[in-house]
Short mmCIF file of C-alpha atoms in Angstrom, two decimals:
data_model
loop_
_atom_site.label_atom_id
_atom_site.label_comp_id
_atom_site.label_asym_id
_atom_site.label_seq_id
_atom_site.Cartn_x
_atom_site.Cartn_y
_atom_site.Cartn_z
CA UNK A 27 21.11 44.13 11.04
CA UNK A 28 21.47 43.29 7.36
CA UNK A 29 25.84 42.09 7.85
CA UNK A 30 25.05 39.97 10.79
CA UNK A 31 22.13 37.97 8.93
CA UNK A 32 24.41 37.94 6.09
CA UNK A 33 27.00 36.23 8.33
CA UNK A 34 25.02 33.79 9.86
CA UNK A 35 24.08 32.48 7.00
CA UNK A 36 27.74 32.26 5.49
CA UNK A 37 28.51 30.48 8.89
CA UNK A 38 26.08 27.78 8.18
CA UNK A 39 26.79 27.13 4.57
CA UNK A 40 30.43 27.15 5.47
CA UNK A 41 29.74 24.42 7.82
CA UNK A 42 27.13 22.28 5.61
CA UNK A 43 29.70 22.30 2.76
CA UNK A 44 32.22 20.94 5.55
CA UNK A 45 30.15 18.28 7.17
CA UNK A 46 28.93 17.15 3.21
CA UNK A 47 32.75 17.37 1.87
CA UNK A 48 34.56 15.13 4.57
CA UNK A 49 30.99 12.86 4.18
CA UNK A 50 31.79 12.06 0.69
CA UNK A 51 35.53 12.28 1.23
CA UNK A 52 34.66 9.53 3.79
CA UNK A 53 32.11 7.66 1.48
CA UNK A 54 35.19 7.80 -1.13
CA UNK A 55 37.43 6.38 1.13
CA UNK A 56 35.04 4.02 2.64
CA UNK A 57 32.92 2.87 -0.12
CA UNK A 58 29.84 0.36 0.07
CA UNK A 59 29.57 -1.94 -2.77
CA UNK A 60 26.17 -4.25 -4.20
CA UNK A 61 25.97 -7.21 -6.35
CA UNK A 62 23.44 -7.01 -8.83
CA UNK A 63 20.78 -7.67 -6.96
CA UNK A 64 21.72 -5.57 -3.97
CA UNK A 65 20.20 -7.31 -0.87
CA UNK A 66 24.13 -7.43 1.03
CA UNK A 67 25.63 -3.97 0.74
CA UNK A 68 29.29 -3.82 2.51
CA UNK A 69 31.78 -1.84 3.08
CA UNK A 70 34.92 -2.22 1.56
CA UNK A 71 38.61 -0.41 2.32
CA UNK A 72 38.82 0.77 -1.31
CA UNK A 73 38.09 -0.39 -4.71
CA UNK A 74 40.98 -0.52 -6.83
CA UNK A 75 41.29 -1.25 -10.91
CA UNK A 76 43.58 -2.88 -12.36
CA UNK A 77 44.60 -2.10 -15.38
CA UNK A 78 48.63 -3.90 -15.41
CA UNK A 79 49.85 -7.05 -14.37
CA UNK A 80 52.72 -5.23 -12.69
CA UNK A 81 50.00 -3.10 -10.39
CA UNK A 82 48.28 -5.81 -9.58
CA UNK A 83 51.13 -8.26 -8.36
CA UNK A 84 52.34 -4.89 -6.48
CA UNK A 85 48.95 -4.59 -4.94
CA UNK A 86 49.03 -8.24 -3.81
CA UNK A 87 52.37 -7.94 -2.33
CA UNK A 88 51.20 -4.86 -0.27
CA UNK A 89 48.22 -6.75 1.18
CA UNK A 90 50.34 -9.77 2.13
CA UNK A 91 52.73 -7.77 3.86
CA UNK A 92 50.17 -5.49 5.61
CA UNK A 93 47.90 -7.99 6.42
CA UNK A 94 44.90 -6.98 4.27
CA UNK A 95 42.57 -8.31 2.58
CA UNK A 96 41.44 -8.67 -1.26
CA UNK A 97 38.14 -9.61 -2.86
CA UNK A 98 38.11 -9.98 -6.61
CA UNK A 99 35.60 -8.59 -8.72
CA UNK A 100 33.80 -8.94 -12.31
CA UNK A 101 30.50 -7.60 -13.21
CA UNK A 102 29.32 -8.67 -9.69
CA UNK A 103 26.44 -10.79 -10.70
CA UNK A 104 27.12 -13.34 -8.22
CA UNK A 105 24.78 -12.62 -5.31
CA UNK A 106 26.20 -14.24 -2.09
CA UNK A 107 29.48 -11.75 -1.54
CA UNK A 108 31.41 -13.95 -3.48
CA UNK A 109 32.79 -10.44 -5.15
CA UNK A 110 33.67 -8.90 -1.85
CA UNK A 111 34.73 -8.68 1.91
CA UNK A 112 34.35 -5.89 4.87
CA UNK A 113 37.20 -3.91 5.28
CA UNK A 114 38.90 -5.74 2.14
CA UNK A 115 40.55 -4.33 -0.82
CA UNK A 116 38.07 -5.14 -3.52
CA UNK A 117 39.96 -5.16 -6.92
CA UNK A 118 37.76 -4.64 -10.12
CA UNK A 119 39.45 -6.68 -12.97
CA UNK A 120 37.02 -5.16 -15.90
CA UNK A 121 39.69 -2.73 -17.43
CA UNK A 122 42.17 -5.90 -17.86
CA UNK A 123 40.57 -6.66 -20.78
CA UNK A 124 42.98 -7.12 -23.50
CA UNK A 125 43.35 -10.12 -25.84
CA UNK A 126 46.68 -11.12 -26.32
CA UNK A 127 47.27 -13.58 -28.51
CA UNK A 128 44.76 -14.92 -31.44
CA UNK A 129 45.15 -17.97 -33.83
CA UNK A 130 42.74 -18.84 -35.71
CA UNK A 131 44.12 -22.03 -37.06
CA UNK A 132 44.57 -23.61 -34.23
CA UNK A 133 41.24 -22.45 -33.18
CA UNK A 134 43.16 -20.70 -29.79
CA UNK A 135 42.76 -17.18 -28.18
CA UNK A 136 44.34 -15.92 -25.39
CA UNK A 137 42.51 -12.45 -23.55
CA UNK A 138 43.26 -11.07 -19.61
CA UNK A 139 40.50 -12.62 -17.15
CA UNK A 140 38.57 -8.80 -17.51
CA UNK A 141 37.98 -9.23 -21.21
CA UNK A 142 33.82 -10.24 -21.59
CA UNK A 143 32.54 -13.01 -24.07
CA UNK A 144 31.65 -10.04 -25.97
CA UNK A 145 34.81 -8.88 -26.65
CA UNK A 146 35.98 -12.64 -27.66
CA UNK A 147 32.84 -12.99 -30.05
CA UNK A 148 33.88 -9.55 -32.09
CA UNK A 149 36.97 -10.75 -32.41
CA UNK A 150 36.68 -14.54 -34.12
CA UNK A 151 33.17 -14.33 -35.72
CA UNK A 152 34.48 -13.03 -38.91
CA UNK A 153 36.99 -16.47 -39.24
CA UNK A 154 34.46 -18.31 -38.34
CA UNK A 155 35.18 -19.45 -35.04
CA UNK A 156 32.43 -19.72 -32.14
CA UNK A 157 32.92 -20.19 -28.33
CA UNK A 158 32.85 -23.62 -26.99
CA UNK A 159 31.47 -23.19 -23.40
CA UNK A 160 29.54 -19.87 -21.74
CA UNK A 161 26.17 -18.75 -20.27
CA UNK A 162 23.49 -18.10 -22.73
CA UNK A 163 24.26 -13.91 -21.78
CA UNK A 164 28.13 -12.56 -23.54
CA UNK A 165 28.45 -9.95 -20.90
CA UNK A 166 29.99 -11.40 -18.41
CA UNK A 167 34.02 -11.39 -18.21
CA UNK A 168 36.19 -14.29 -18.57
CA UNK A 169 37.80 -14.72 -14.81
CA UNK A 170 34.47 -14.28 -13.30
CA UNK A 171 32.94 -17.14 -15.66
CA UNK A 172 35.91 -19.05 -14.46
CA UNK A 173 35.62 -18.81 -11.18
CA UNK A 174 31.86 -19.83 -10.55
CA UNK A 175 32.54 -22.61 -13.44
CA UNK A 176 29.54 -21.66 -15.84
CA UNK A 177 27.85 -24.33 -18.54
CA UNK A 178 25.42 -23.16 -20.99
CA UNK A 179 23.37 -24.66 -24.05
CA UNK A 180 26.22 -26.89 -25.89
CA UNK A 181 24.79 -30.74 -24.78
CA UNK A 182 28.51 -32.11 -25.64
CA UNK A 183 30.30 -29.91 -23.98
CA UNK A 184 30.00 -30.02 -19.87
CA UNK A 185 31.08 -26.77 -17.84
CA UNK A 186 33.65 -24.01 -18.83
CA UNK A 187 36.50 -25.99 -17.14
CA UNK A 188 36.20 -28.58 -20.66
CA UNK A 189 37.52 -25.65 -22.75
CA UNK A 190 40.45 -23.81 -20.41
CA UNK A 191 43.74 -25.25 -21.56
CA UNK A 192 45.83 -23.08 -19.13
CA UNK A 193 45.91 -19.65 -17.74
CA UNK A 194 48.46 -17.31 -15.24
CA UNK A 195 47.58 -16.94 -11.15
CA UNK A 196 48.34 -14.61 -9.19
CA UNK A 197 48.98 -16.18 -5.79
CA UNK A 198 48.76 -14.96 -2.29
CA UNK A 199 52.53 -14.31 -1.88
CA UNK A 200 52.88 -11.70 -5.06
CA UNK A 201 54.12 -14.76 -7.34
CA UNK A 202 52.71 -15.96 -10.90
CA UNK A 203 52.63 -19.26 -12.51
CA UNK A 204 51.61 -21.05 -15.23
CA UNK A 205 48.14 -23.62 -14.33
CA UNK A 206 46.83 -26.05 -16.59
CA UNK A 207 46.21 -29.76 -16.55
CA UNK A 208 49.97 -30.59 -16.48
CA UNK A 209 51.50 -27.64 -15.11
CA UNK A 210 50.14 -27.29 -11.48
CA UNK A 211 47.40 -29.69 -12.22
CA UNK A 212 45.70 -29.77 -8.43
CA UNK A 213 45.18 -25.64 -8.73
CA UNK A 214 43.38 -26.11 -12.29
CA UNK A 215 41.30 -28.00 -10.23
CA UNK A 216 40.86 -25.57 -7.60
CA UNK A 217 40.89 -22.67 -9.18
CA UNK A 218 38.16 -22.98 -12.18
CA UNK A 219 35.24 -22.74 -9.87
CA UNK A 220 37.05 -21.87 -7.18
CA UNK A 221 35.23 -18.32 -6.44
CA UNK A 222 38.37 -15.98 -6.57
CA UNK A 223 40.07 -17.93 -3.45
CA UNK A 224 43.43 -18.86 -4.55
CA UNK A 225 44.60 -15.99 -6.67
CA UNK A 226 43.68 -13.33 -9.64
CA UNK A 227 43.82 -15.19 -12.88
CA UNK A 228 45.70 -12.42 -15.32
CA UNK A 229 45.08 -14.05 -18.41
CA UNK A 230 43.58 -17.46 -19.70
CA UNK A 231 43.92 -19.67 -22.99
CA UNK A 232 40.62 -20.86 -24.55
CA UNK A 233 39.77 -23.62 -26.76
CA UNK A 234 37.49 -22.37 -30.27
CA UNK A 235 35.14 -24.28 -32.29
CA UNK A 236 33.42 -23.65 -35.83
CA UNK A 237 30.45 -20.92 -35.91
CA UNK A 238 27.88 -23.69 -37.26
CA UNK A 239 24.76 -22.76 -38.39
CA UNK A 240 21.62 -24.39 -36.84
CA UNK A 241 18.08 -24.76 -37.49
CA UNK A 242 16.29 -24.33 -34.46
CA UNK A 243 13.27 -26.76 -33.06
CA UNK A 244 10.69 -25.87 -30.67
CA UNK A 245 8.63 -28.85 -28.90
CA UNK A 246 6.06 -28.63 -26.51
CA UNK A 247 5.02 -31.45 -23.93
CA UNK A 248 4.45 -32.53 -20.34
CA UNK A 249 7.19 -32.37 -17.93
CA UNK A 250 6.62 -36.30 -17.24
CA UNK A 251 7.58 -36.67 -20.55
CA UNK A 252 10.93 -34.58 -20.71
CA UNK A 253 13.68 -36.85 -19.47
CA UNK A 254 12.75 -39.76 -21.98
CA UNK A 255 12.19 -37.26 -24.48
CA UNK A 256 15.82 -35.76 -23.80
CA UNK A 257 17.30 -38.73 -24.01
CA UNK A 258 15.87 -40.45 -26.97
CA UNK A 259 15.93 -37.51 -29.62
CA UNK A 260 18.52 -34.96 -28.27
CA UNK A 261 21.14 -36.81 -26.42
CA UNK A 262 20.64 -39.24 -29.03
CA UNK A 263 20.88 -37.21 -32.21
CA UNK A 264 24.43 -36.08 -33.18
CA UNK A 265 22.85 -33.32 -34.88
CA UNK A 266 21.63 -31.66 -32.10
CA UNK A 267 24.39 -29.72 -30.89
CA UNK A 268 22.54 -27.11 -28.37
CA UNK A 269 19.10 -27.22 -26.25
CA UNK A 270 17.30 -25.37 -23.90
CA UNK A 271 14.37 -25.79 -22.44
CA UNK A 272 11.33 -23.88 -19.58
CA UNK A 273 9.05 -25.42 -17.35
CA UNK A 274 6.15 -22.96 -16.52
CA UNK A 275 5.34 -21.11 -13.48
CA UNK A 276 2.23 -20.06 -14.80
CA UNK A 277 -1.02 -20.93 -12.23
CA UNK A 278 -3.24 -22.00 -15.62
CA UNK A 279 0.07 -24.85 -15.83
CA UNK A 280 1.61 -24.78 -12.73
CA UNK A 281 4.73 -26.93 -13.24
CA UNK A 282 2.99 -29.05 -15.56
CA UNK A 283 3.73 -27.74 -19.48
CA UNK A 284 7.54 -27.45 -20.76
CA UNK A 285 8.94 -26.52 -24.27
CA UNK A 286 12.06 -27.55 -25.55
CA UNK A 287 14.46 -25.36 -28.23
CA UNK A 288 16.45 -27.72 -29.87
CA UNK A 289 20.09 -26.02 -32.16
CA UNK A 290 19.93 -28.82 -35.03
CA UNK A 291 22.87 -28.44 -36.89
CA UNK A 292 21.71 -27.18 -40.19
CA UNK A 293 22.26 -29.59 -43.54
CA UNK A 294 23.80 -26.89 -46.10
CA UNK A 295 26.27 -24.62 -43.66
CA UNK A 296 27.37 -22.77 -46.80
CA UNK A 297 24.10 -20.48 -46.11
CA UNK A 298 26.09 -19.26 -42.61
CA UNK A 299 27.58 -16.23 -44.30
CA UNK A 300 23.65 -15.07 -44.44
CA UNK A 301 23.47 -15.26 -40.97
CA UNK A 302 27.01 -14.79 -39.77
CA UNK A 303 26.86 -11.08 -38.28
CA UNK A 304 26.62 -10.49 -34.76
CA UNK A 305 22.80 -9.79 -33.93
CA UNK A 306 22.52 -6.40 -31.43
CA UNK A 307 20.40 -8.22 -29.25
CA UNK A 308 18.75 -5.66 -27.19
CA UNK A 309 17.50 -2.88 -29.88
CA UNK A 310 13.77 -4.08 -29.09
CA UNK A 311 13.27 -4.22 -25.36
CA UNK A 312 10.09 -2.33 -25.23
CA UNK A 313 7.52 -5.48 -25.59
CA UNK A 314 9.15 -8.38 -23.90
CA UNK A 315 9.92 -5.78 -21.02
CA UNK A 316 6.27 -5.19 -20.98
CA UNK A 317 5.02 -9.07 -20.90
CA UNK A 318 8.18 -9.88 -18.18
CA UNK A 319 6.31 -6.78 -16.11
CA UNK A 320 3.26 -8.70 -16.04
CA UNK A 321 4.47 -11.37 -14.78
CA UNK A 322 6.32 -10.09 -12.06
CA UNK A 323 3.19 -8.46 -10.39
CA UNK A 324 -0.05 -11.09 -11.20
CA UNK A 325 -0.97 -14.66 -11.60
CA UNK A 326 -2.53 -13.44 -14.84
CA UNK A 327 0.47 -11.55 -15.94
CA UNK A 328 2.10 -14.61 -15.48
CA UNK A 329 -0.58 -16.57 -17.55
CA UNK A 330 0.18 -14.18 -20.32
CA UNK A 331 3.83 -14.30 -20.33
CA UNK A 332 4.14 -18.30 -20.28
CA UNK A 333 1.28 -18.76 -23.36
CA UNK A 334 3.08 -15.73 -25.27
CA UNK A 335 6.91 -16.48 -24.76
CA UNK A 336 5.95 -20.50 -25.99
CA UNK A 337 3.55 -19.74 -28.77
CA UNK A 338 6.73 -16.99 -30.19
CA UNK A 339 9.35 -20.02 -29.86
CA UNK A 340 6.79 -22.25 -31.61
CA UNK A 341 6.00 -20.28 -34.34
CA UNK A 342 9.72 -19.27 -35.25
CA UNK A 343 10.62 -23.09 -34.99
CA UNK A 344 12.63 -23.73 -38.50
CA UNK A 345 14.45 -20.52 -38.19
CA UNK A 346 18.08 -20.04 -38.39
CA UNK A 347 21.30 -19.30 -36.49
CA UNK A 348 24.73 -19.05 -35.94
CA UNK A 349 26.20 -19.90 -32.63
CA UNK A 350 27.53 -17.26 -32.02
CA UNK A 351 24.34 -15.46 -31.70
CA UNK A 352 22.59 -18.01 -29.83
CA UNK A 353 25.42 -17.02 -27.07
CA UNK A 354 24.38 -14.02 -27.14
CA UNK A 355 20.51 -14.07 -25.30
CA UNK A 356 18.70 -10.62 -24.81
CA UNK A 357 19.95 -9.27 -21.17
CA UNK A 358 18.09 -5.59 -21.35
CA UNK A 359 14.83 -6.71 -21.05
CA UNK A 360 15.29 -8.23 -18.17
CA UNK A 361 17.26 -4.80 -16.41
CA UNK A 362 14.86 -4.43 -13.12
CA UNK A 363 15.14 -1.29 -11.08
CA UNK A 364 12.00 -0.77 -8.04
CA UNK A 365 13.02 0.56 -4.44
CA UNK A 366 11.09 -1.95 -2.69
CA UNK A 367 11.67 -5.00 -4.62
CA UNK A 368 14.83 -7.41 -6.46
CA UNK A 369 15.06 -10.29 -8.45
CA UNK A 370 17.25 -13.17 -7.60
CA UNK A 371 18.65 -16.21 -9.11
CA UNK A 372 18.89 -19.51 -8.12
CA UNK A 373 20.23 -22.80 -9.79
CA UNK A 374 18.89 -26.57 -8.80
CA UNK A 375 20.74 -29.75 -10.55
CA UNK A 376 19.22 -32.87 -10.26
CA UNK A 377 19.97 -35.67 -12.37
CA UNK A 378 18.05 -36.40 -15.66
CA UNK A 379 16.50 -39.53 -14.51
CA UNK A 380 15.35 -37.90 -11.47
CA UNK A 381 13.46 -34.92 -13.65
CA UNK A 382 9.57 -35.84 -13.03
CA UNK A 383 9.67 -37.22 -9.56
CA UNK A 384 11.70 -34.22 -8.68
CA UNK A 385 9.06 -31.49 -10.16
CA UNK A 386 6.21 -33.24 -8.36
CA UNK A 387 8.30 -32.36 -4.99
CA UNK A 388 9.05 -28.80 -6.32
CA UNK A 389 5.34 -28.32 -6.91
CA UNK A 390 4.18 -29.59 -3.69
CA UNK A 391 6.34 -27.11 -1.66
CA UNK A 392 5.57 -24.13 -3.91
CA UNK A 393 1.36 -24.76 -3.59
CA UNK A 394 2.02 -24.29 -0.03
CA UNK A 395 4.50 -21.17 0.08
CA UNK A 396 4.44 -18.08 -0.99
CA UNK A 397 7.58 -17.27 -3.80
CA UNK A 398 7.41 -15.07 -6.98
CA UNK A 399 8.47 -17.35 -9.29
CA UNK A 400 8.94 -15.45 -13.13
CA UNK A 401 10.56 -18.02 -15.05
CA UNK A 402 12.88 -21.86 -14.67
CA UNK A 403 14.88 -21.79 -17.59
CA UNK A 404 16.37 -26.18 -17.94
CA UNK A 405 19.95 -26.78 -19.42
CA UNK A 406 22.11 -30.42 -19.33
CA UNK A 407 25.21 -30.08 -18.06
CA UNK A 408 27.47 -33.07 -17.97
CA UNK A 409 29.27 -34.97 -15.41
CA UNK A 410 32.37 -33.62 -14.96
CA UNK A 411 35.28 -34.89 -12.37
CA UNK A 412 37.49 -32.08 -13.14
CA UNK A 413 36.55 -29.29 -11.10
CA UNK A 414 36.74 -30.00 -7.02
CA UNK A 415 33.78 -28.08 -6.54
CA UNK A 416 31.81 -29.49 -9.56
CA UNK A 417 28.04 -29.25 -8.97
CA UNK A 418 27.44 -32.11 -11.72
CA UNK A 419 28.43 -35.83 -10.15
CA UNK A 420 26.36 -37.22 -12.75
CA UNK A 421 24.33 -36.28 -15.84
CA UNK A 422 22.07 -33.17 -14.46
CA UNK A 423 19.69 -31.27 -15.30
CA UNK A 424 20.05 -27.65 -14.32
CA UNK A 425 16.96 -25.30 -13.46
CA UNK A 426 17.55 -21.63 -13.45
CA UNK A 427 15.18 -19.66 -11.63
CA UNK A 428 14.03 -15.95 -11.68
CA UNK A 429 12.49 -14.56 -8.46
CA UNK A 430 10.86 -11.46 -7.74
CA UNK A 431 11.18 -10.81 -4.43
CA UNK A 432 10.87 -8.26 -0.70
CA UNK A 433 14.26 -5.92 -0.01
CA UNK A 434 12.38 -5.74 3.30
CA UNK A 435 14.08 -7.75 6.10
CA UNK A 436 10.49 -9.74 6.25
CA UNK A 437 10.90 -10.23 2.08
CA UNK A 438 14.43 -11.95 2.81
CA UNK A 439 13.08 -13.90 5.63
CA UNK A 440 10.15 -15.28 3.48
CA UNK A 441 12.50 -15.68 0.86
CA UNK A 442 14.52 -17.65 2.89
CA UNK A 443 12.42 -20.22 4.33
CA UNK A 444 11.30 -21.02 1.04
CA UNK A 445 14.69 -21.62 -0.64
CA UNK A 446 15.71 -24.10 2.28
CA UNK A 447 12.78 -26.08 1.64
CA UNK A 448 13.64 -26.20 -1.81
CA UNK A 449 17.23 -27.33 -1.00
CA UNK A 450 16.37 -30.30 0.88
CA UNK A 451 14.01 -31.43 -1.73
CA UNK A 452 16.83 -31.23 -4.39
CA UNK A 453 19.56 -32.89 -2.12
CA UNK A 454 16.80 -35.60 -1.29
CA UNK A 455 16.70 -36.41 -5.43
CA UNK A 456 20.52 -36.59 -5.53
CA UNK A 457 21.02 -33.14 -6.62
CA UNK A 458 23.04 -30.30 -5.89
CA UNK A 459 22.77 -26.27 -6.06
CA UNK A 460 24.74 -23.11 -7.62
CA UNK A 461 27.38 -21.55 -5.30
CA UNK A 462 26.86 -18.05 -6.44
CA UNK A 463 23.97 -17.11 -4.70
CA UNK A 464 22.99 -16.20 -1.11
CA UNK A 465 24.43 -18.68 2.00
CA UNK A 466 20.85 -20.11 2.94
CA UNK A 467 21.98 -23.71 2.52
CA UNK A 468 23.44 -24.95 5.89
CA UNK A 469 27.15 -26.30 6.41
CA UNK A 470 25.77 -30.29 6.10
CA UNK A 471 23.93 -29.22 2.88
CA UNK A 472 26.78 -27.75 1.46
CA UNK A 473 28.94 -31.00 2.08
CA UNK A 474 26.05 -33.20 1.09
CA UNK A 475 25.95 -31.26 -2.46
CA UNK A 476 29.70 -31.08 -2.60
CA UNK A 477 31.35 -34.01 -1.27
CA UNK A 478 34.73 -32.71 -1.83
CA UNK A 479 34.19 -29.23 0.34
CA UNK A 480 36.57 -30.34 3.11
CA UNK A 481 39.10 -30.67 0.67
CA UNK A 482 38.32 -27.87 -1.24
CA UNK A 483 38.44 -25.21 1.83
CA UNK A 484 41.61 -27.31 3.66
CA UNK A 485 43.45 -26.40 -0.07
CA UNK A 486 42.63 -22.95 0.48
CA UNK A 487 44.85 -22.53 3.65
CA UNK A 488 47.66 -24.66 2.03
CA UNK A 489 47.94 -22.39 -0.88
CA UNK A 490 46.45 -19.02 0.89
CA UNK A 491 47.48 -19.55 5.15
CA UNK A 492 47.00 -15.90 5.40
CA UNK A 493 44.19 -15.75 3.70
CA UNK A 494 44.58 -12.79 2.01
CA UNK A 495 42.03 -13.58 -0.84
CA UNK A 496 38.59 -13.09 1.05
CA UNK A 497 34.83 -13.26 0.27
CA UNK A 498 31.85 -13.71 2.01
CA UNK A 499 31.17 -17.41 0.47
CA UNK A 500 34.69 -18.43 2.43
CA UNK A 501 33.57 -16.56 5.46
CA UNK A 502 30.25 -18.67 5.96
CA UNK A 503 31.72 -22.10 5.12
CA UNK A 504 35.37 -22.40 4.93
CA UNK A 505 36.62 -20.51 8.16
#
């Protein structure tokens, strides 16, 4: 009796290891892919890295010929499927990360589009040099900054488009040229905040500027008072080179109390070489994990994050920095895992004038609907004419939000039905809103916030007609 058991059992772990082996074979071959917030899982053909130019033009060329289609990919921290495409060939561009040429007197670097702000920081903070342009976080990589068109804390500076002076694109049909304001001038246009749509960028040539030191500022007031304030003693004040500034969320100042960081250029910079080396941002995650927890899951977490994160900023107002370190914001801290639950960005520009009047419609809508608001994080960006799908057509203020939200299909709903309502009120002040999030805005709202969309997505088929460079974003709007 003993052999037969014995073989029986043999039979069905022979078939369990067959059914699990072609599963993952399958799951290998078929693989599902998340952005960083992981609310859109897809299926993609394959995920390929590149690592050469010469593999990646090759893979191109395949995909033209065969009819595929290619999705282009970063860290994936846009959230709307900007990254990738069902079915698609989703190329990951992190391990083209070289730098290729450096020259520090003429304040010029050129790296491959995978190479991160990190990796540009390392290499010209000991001469002194300091990025013009990027978001307050370094890890992001150069071609995915590009192609959602970032701004950060610099007031005289407008997005990442004022500080490209060329860079190499792939096309659709396997072929690479040169783009920059004078070579190919209508594709610079297109292409720097053009969501991966009209080719890979391979490699990109940056602009540098001097690693000042600054003496930071920390202000507190009422958000009726923050345009006037912005304009008479920072936009003002050649000294003040960066600024930042939060609105709270908290219910004991609902939309009500702001402080303002202000980067005043510091009057003896021959103290930066005491502050010149690169800070490790995230070695202490442990308390400000513990106060952004709070927040995430009461109104009185939330009470306690707001009054601790201003009174810290306030009481280390004086301090110094370099630049360079101010680019480089804490980003572990914020690292959120929980099966049931996400956090999401969105970004809101409305113009500076239209700040208050704006904030009193925000508030109105969010004392009647539910939305886990953690933090609104305000930058200036600039107007700038340059890009075709530039979200500034005037002086803005941008508003970054944090939201905790539902993975649930009744979480994204809720989720939903807020975020439109929050749309409208910002197109209604003259504003606009961040592509790289999820599609809730509607085809009108999309034209209304970009007026040059048409254009944008009838460019798209000139340079791509068989579309091989595909993404969800292009899906929704352009098709």
């Amino acid at each position: 009796m003993k052999k037969p058991i014995l073989l029986f059992f043999l039979l069905i772990y022979g078939i369990t290891w067959y059914v699990s082996f072609h599963r993952y074979q399958f799951q290998l071959a078929h693989p599902v892919v998340l952005d960083v917030a992981g609310l859109l899982p897809t299926k993609v053909k394959e995920i390929k890295h590149g690592e050469t130019k010469e593999q990646l033009q090759q893979w191109v060329k395949q995909a033209h010929k065969h009819g595929e289609k290619i999705s282009i990919a970063g860290m994936q921290h846009s959230q709307g499927g900007q990254t990738y495409y069902p079915g698609a060939i989703m190329i990951d561009m992190k391990q083209y990360n070289k730098i290729l040429q450096y020259d520090p007197k003429a304040k010029r670097i050129t790296v491959q589009s995978g190479a991160t702000w990190a990796d540009i920081q390392k290499k010209i903070n000991p001469d002194g040099l300091a990025l013009e342009v990027t978001q307050s976080q370094n890890i992001f990589t150069i071609g995915g900054s590009m192609s959602v068109n970032v701004h950060g804390r610099d007031i005289r500076y407008g997005s990442l488009i004022d500080t490209i002076e060329s860079f190499r694109l792939l096309q659709a049909d396997g072929s690479i040229i040169q783009v920059s304001r004078t070579e190919h001038p209508k594709l610079f246009s297109l292409v720097i905040g053009g969501y991966g749509l009209f080719g890979i960028i391979l490699d990109v040539t940056l602009q540098l500027t001097e690693n000042e030191l600054y003496q930071n500022e920390t202000v507190q007031m009422n958000y009726r008072e923050y345009s006037n304030y912005f304009r008479q003693h920072v936009q003002s004040n050649p000294n003040v080179r960066m600024h930042i500034a939060r609105i709270s969320v908290a219910p004991n100042h609902f939309f009500t109390e702001m402080y303002a960081t202000n980067y005043h250029l510091a009057s003896n910079q021959n103290q930066i070489g005491e502050f010149q080396k690169l800070k490790n941002r995230d070695q202490i995650v442990a308390l400000p994990k513990f106060f952004l927890d709070l927040a995430r899951y009461s109104d009185g977490g939330k009470n306690i994050f707001w009054t601790v994160q201003k009174n810290l900023l306030l009481k280390q107002s004086g301090s110094y920095e370099t630049r360079n370190n101010v680019m480089r914001a804490a980003t572990d801290f914020m690292e959120y895992e929980n099966p049931s639950r996400t956090e999401i960005l969105q970004e809101y520009f409305v113009p500076v004038d239209e700040f208050a009047p704006y904030i009193d419609d925000i508030r109105k809508v969010l004392t009647k609907e539910e939305l886990n608001v953690i933090n609104i994080t305000v930058r200036y960006v600039g107007k700038d004419q340059q890009s075709v799908m530039s979200y500034a057509k005037e002086d803005m203020f941008a508003l970054v939000w944090l939201i905790n939200q539902k993975k649930s299909a009744d979480g994204m709903a809720q989720t939903e039905k807020v975020l439109r309502k929050l749309i409208k009120v910002t197109l209604k002040h003259r504003g606009s809103y961040y592509l790289p999030y999820y599609s809730y805005p509607s085809q009108q709202e999309l034209e209304n916030a970009y007026p040059r969309s048409k254009e944008f997505f009838q460019k798209k088929r000139l340079y791509d007609p068989d579309d091989v460079f595909m993404n969800f974003f292009y899906k929704e709007y352009g098709q």
